[in-house]
Short mmCIF file of C-alpha atoms and ligand atoms in Angstrom, two decimals:
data_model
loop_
_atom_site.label_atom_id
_atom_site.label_comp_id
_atom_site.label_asym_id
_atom_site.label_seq_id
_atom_site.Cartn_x
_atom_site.Cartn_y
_atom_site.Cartn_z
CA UNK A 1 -1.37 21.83 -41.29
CA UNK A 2 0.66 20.41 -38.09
CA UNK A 3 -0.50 17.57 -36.79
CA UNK A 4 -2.17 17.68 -33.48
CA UNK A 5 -0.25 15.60 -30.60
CA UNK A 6 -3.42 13.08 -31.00
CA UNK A 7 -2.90 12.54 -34.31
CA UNK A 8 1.02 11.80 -34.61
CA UNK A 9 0.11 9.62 -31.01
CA UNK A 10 -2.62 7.58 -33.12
CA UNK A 11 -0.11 7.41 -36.08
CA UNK A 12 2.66 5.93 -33.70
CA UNK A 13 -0.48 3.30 -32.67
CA UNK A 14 -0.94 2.33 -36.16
CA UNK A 15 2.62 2.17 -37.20
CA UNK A 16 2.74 -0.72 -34.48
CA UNK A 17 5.42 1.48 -32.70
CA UNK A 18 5.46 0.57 -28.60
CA UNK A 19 4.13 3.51 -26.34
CA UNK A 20 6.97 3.85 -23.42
CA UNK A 21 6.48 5.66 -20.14
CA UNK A 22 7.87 8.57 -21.37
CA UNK A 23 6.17 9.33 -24.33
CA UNK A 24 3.25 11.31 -24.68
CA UNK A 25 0.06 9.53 -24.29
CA UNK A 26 -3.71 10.32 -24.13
CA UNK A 27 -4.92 11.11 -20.48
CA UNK A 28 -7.83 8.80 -21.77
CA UNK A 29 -5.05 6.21 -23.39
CA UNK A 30 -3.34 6.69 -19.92
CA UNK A 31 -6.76 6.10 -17.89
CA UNK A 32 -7.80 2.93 -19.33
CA UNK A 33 -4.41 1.32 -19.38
CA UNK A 34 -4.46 1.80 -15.49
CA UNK A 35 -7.72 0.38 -15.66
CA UNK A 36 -7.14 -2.89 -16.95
CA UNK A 37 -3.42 -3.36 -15.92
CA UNK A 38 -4.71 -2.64 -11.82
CA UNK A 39 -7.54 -5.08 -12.32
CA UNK A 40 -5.06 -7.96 -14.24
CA UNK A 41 -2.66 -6.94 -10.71
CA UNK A 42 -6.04 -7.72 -9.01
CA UNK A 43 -6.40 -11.03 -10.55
CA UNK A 44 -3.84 -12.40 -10.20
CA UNK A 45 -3.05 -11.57 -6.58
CA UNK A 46 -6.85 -12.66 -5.79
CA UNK A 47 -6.29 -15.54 -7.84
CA UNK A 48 -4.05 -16.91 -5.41
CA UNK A 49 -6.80 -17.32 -2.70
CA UNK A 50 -8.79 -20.18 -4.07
CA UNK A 51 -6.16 -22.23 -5.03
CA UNK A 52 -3.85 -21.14 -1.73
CA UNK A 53 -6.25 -22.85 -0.01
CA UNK A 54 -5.57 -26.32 -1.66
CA UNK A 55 -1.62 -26.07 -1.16
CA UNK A 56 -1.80 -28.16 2.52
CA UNK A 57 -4.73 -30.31 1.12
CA UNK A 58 -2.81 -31.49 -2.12
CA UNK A 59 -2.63 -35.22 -2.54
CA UNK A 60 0.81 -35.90 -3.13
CA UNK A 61 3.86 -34.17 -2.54
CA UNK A 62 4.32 -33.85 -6.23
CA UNK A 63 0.88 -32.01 -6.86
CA UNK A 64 1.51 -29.74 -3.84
CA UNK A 65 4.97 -28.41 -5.25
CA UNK A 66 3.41 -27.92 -8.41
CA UNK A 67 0.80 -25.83 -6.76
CA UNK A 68 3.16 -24.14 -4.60
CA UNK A 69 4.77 -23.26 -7.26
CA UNK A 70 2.14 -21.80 -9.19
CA UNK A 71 0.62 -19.99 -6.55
CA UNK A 72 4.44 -18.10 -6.32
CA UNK A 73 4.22 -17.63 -10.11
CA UNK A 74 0.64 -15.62 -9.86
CA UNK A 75 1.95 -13.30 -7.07
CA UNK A 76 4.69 -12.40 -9.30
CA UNK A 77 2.63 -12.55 -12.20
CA UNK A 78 0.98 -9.52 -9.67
CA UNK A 79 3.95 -7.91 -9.33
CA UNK A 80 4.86 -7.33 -13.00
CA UNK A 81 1.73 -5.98 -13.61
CA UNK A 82 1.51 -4.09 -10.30
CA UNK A 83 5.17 -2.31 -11.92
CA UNK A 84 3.18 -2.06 -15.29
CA UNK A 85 0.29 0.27 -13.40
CA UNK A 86 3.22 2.47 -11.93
CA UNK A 87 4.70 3.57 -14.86
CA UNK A 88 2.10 4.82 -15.79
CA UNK A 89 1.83 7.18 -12.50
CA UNK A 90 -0.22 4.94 -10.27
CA UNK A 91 0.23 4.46 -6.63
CA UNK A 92 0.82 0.46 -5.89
CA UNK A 93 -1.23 1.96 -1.94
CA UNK A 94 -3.73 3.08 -3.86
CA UNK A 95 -4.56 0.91 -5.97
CA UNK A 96 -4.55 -1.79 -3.52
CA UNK A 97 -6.42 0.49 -0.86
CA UNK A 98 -9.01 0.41 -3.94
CA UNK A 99 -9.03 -3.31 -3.87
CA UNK A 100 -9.96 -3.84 -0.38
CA UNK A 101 -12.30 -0.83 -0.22
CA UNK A 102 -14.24 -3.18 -2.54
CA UNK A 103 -14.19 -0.14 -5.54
CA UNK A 104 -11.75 -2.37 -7.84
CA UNK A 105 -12.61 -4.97 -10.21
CA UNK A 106 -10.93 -8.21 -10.22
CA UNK A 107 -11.87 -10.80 -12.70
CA UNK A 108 -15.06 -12.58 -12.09
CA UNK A 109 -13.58 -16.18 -12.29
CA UNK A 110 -12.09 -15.99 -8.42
CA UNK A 111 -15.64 -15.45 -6.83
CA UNK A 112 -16.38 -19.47 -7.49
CA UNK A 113 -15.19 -21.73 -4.25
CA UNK A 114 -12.77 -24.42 -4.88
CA UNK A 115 -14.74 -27.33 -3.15
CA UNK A 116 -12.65 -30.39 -4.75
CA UNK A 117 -9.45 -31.10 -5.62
CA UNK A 118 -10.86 -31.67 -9.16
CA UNK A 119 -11.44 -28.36 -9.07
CA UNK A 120 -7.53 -27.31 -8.80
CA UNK A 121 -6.97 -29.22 -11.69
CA UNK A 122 -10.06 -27.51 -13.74
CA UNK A 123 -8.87 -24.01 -12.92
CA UNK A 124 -4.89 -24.91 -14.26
CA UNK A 125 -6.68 -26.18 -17.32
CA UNK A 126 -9.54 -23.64 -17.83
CA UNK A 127 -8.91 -20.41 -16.13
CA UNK A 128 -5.14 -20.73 -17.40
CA UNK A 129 -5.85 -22.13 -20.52
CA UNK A 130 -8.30 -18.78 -20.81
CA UNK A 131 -5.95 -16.71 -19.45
CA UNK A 132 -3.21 -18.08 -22.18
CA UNK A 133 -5.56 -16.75 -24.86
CA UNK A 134 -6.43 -13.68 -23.63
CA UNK A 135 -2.84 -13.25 -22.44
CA UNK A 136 -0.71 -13.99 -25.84
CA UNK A 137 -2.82 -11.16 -27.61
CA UNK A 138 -1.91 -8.74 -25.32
CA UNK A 139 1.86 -9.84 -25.63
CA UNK A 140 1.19 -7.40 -28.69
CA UNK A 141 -0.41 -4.74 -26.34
CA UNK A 142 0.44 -1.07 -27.65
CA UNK A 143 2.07 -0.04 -24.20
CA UNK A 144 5.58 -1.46 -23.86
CA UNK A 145 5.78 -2.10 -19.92
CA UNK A 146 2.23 -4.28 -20.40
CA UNK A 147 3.55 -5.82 -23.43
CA UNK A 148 6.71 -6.73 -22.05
CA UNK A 149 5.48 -8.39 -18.35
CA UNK A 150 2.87 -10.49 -20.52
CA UNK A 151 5.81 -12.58 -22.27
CA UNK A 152 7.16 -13.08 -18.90
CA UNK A 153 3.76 -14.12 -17.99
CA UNK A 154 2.60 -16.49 -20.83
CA UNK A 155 5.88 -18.37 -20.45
CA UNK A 156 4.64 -19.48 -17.09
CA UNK A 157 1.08 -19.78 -17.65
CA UNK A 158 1.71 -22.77 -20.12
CA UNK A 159 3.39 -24.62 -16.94
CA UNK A 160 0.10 -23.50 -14.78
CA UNK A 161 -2.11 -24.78 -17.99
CA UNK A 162 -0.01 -28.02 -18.38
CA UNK A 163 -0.17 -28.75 -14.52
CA UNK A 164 -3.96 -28.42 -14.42
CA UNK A 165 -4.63 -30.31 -17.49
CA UNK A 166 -2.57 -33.01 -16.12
CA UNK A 167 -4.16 -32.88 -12.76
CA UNK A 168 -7.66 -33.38 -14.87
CA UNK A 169 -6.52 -36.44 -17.01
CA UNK A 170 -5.56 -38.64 -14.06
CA UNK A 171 -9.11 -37.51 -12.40
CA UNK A 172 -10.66 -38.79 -15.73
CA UNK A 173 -8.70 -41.85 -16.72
CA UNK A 174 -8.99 -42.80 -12.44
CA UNK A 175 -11.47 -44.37 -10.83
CA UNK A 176 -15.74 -43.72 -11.42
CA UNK A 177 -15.29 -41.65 -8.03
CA UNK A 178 -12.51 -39.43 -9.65
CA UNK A 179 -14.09 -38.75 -13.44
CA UNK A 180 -17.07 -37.91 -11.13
CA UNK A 181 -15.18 -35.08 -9.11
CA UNK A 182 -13.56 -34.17 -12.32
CA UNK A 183 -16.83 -33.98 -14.25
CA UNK A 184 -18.29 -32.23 -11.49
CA UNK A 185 -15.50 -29.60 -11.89
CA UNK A 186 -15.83 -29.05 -15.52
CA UNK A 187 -19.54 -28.74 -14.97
CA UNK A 188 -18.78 -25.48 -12.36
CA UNK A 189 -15.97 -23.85 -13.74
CA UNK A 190 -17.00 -24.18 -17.74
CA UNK A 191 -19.15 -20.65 -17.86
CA UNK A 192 -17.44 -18.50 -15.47
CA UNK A 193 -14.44 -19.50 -17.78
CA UNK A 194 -16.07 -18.40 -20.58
CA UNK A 195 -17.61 -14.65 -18.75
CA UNK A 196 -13.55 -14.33 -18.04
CA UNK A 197 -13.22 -13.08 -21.81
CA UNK A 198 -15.52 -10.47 -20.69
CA UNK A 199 -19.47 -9.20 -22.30
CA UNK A 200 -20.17 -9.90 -25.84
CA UNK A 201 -18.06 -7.50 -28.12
CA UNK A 202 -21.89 -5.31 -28.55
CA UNK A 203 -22.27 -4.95 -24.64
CA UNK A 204 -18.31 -4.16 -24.11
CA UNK A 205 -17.83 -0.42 -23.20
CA UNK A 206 -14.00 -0.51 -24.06
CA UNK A 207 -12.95 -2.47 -26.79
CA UNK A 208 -13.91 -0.69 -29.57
CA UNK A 209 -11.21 2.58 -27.94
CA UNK A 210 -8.82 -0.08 -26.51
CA UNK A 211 -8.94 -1.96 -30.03
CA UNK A 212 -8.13 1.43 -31.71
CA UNK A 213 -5.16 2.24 -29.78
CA UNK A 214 -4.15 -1.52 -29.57
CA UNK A 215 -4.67 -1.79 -25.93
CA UNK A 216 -6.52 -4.67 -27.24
CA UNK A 217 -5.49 -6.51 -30.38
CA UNK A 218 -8.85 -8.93 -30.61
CA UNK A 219 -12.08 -8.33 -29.28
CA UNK A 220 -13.75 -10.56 -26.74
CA UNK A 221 -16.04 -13.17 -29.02
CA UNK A 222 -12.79 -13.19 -31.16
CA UNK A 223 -10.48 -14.53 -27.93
CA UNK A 224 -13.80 -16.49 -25.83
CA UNK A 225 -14.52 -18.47 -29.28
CA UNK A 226 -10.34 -18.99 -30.03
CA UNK A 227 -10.37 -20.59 -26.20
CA UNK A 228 -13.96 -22.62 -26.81
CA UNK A 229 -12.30 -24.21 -30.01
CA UNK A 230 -8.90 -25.09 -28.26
CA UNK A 231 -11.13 -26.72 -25.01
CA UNK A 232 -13.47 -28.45 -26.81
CA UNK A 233 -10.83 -31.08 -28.31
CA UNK A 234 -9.15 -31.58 -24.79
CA UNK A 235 -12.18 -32.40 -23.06
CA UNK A 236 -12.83 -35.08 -25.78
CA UNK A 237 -9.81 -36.41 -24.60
CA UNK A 238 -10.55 -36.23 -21.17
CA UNK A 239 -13.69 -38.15 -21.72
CA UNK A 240 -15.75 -35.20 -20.11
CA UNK A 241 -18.86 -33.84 -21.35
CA UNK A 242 -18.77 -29.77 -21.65
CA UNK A 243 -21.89 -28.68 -20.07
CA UNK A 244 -23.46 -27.08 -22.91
CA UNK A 245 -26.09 -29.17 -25.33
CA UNK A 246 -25.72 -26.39 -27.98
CA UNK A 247 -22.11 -26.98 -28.71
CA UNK A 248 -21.61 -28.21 -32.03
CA UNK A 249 -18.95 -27.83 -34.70
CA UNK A 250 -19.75 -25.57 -37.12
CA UNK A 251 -18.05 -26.56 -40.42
CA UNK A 252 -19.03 -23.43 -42.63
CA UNK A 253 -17.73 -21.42 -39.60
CA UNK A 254 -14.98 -23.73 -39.05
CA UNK A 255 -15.46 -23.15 -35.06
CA UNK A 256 -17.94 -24.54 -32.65
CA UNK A 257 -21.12 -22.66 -31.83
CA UNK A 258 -21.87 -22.43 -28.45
CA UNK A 259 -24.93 -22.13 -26.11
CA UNK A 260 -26.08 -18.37 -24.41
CA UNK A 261 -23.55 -17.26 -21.69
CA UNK A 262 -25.35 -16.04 -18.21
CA UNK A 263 -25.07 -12.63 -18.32
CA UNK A 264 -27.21 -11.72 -15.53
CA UNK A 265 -24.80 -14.06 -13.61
CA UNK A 266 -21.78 -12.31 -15.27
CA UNK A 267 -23.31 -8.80 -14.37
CA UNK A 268 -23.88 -9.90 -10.42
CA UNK A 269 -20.70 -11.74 -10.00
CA UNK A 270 -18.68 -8.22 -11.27
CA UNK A 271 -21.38 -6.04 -8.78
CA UNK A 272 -20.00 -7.84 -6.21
CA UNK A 273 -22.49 -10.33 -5.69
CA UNK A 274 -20.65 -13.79 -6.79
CA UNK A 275 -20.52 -16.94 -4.19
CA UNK A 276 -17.26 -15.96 -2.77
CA UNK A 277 -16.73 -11.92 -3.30
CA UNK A 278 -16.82 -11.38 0.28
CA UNK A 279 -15.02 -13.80 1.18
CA UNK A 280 -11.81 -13.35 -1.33
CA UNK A 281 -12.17 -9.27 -0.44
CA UNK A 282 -11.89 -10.27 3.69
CA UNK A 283 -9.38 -13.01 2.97
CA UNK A 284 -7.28 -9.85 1.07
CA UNK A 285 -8.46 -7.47 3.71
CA UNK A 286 -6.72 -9.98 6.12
CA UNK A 287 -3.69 -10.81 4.17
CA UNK A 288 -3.15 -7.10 4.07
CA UNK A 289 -3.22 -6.39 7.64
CA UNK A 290 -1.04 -9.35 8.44
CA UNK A 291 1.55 -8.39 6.04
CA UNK A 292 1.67 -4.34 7.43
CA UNK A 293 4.53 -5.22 9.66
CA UNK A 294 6.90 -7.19 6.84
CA UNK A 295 6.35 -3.92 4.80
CA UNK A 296 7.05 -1.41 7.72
CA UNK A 297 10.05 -3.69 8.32
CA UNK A 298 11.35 -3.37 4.79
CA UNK A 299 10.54 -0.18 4.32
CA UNK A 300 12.52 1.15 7.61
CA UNK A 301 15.59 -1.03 6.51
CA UNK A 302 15.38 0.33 2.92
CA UNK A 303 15.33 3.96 4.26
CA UNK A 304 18.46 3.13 7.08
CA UNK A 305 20.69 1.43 4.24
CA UNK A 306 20.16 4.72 2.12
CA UNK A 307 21.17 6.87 4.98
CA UNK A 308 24.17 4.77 5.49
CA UNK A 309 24.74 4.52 1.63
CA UNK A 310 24.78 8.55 1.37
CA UNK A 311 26.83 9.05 4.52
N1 LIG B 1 -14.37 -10.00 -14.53
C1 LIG B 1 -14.53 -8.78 -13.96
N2 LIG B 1 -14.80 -7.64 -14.67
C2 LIG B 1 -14.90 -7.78 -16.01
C3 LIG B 1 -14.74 -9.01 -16.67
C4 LIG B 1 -14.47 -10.15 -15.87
N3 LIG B 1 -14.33 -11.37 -16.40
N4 LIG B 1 -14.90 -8.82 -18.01
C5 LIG B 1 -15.16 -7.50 -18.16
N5 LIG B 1 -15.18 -6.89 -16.97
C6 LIG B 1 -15.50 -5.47 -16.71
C7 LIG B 1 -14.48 -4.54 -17.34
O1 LIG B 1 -13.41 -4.31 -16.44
C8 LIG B 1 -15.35 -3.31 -17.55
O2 LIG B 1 -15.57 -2.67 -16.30
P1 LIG B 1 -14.79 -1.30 -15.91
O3 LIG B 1 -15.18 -0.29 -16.96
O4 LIG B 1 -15.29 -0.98 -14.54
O5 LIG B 1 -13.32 -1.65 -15.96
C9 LIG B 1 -16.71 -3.90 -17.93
O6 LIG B 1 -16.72 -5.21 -17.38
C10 LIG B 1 -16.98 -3.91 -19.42
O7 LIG B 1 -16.12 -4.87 -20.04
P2 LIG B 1 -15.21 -4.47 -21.30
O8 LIG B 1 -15.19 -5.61 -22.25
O9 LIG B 1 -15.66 -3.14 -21.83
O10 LIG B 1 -13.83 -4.28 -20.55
P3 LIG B 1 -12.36 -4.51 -21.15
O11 LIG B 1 -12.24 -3.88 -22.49
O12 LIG B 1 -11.45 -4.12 -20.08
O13 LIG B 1 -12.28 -6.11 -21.39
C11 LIG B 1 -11.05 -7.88 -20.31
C12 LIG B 1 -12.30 -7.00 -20.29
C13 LIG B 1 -11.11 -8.77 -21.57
C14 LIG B 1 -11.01 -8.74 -19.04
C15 LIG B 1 -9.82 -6.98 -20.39
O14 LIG B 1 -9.89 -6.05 -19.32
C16 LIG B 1 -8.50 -7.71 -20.30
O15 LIG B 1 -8.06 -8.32 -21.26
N6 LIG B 1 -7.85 -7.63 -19.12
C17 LIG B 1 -6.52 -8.20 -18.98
C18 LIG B 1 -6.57 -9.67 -18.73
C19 LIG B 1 -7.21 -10.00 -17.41
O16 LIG B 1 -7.48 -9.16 -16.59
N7 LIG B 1 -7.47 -11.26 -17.19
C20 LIG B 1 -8.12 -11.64 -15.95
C21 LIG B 1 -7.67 -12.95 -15.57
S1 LIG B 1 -6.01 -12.94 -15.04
C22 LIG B 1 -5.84 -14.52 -14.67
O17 LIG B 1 -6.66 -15.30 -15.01
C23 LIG B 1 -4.64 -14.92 -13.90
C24 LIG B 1 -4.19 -16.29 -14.31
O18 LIG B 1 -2.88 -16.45 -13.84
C25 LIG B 1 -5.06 -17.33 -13.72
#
């Protein structure tokens, strides 16, 4: 009997072959890679805010072109994935028009404020260094355009990771004042690092689809516990205490267990309710307005240089 279009799609999945923008797809398959691609677009633009707001505050010259140049990486890093969404038949306006409506998700780590510089240098090294893990799986994503903008992607995250750490290790090997800030730092940012992965593989509504067709190639606990058992060596290093007095190495396991993640924290920050949701959808909001003419301009220039081009 012929195989239904489902079928031969699902065998293409498990023959590892790349799903293109042409091919046929699932409407479902289709629907939940604009989910996730918009809201990685999301993150990464939002990302930007917190750490934008360091770039005039940065102690040395050297630490502020290494921001600068990160924060220019992530709004690329938006772009990609932005081009990613399209392919797929999603409007960049809309999606965006989603974002500052407040009905998009963006990931739950950018509603924390960046009070310290320390806290720069925590978010290179932990939100990055998360972001590495979750973002070298999906290198082997099942959708070519995703799969392809993540190697860009991961290629630049290890600078963002490497400029963070860096930032952290002359914090901790300072002065008392400055393994303070930096312990102070760790302290905030080590959870919501951890909720990044997203809920516990039992309470996720999409892996167990998105690991089928390869959307996903490991679940959540499989990537949060990879990251916990990369971290745990570098803050050793550091000389910083991970806020957490149930982690312990586990030899049978060979990984370290790990205390009880927040999830009614988790759950609030993603409703909307984090310390800084408001303030990152406003600062967006803002951003967005400013930035209306620039388009417009482009836009208008874009459409006159075709007229020319075609007369
Ligand atoms: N923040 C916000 N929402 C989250 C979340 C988080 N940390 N974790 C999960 N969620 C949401 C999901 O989007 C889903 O809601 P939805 O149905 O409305 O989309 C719900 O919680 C249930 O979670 P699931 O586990 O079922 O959802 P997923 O299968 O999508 O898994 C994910 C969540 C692991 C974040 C996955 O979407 C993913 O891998 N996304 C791509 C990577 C990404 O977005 N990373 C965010 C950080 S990017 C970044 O850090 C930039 C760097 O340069 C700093």
């Amino acid at each position: 009997m012929a195989k239904s279009l489902e079928e031969k799609f699902q065998q293409s999945i498990d023959a590892e072959q790349k799903i293109e923008p042409k091919d046929y797809m699932p409407d479902a398959y289709r629907r939940n890679l604009i989910r996730q691609i918009a809201q990685h677009a999301h993150s990464e633009i939002i990302g930007m805010l917190p750490e934008g707001n360091w770039i005039t505050r940065a102690p040395t010259l050297r630490r502020k072109v290494a921001l600068l140049a990160k924060v220019q990486d992530e709004a690329g890093h938006g772009l990609y994935l932005y081009s990613a969404m399209e392919t797929l038949g999603k409007s960049r306006d809309e999606s965006l028009q989603e974002l500052i409506d407040g009905k998009a998700k963006y990931s739950s780590i950018f509603n924390y404020p960046t009070t310290s510089w320390a806290d720069i240098g925590a978010i290179g090294w932990l939100v990055d260094g998360a972001a590495i893990v979750n973002q070298v799986a999906l290198q082997r994503t099942s959708y070519g355009p995703y799969a392809r903008a993540m190697v860009r992607i991961c290629k630049e995250e290890s600078f963002h990771q490497r400029q963070g750490f860096e930032i952290m290790t002359s914090l901790a090997k300072g002065t008392a004042e400055q393994k303070e800030m930096a312990q102070r730092a760790l302290n905030k940012i080590w959870w919501p690092a951890l909720m990044m992965f997203g809920p516990s593989d039992k309470d996720s509504v999409h892996s167990a689809q998105s690991l089928k067709w390869k959307i996903k190639r490991q679940s959540n606990d499989e990537l949060r516990q990879a990251f916990v058992d990369i971290t745990v060596p570098q803050a050793e290093f550091l000389g910083l205490t991970i806020p957490d007095k149930d982690l312990k190495w586990n030899e049978k396991r060979g990984h370290y267990d790990f205390g009880q993640i927040n999830w009614e924290e988790f759950y609030q920050v993603i409703k909307g309710n984090g310390p800084c949701n408001k303030e990152r959808l406003a600062a967006r909001r803002k951003a967005q307005e400013n930035g209306e003419w620039v388009k417009k301009a482009a836009l208008a220039y874009a459409e006159k240089h075709k007229k020319q081009q075609a007369a």
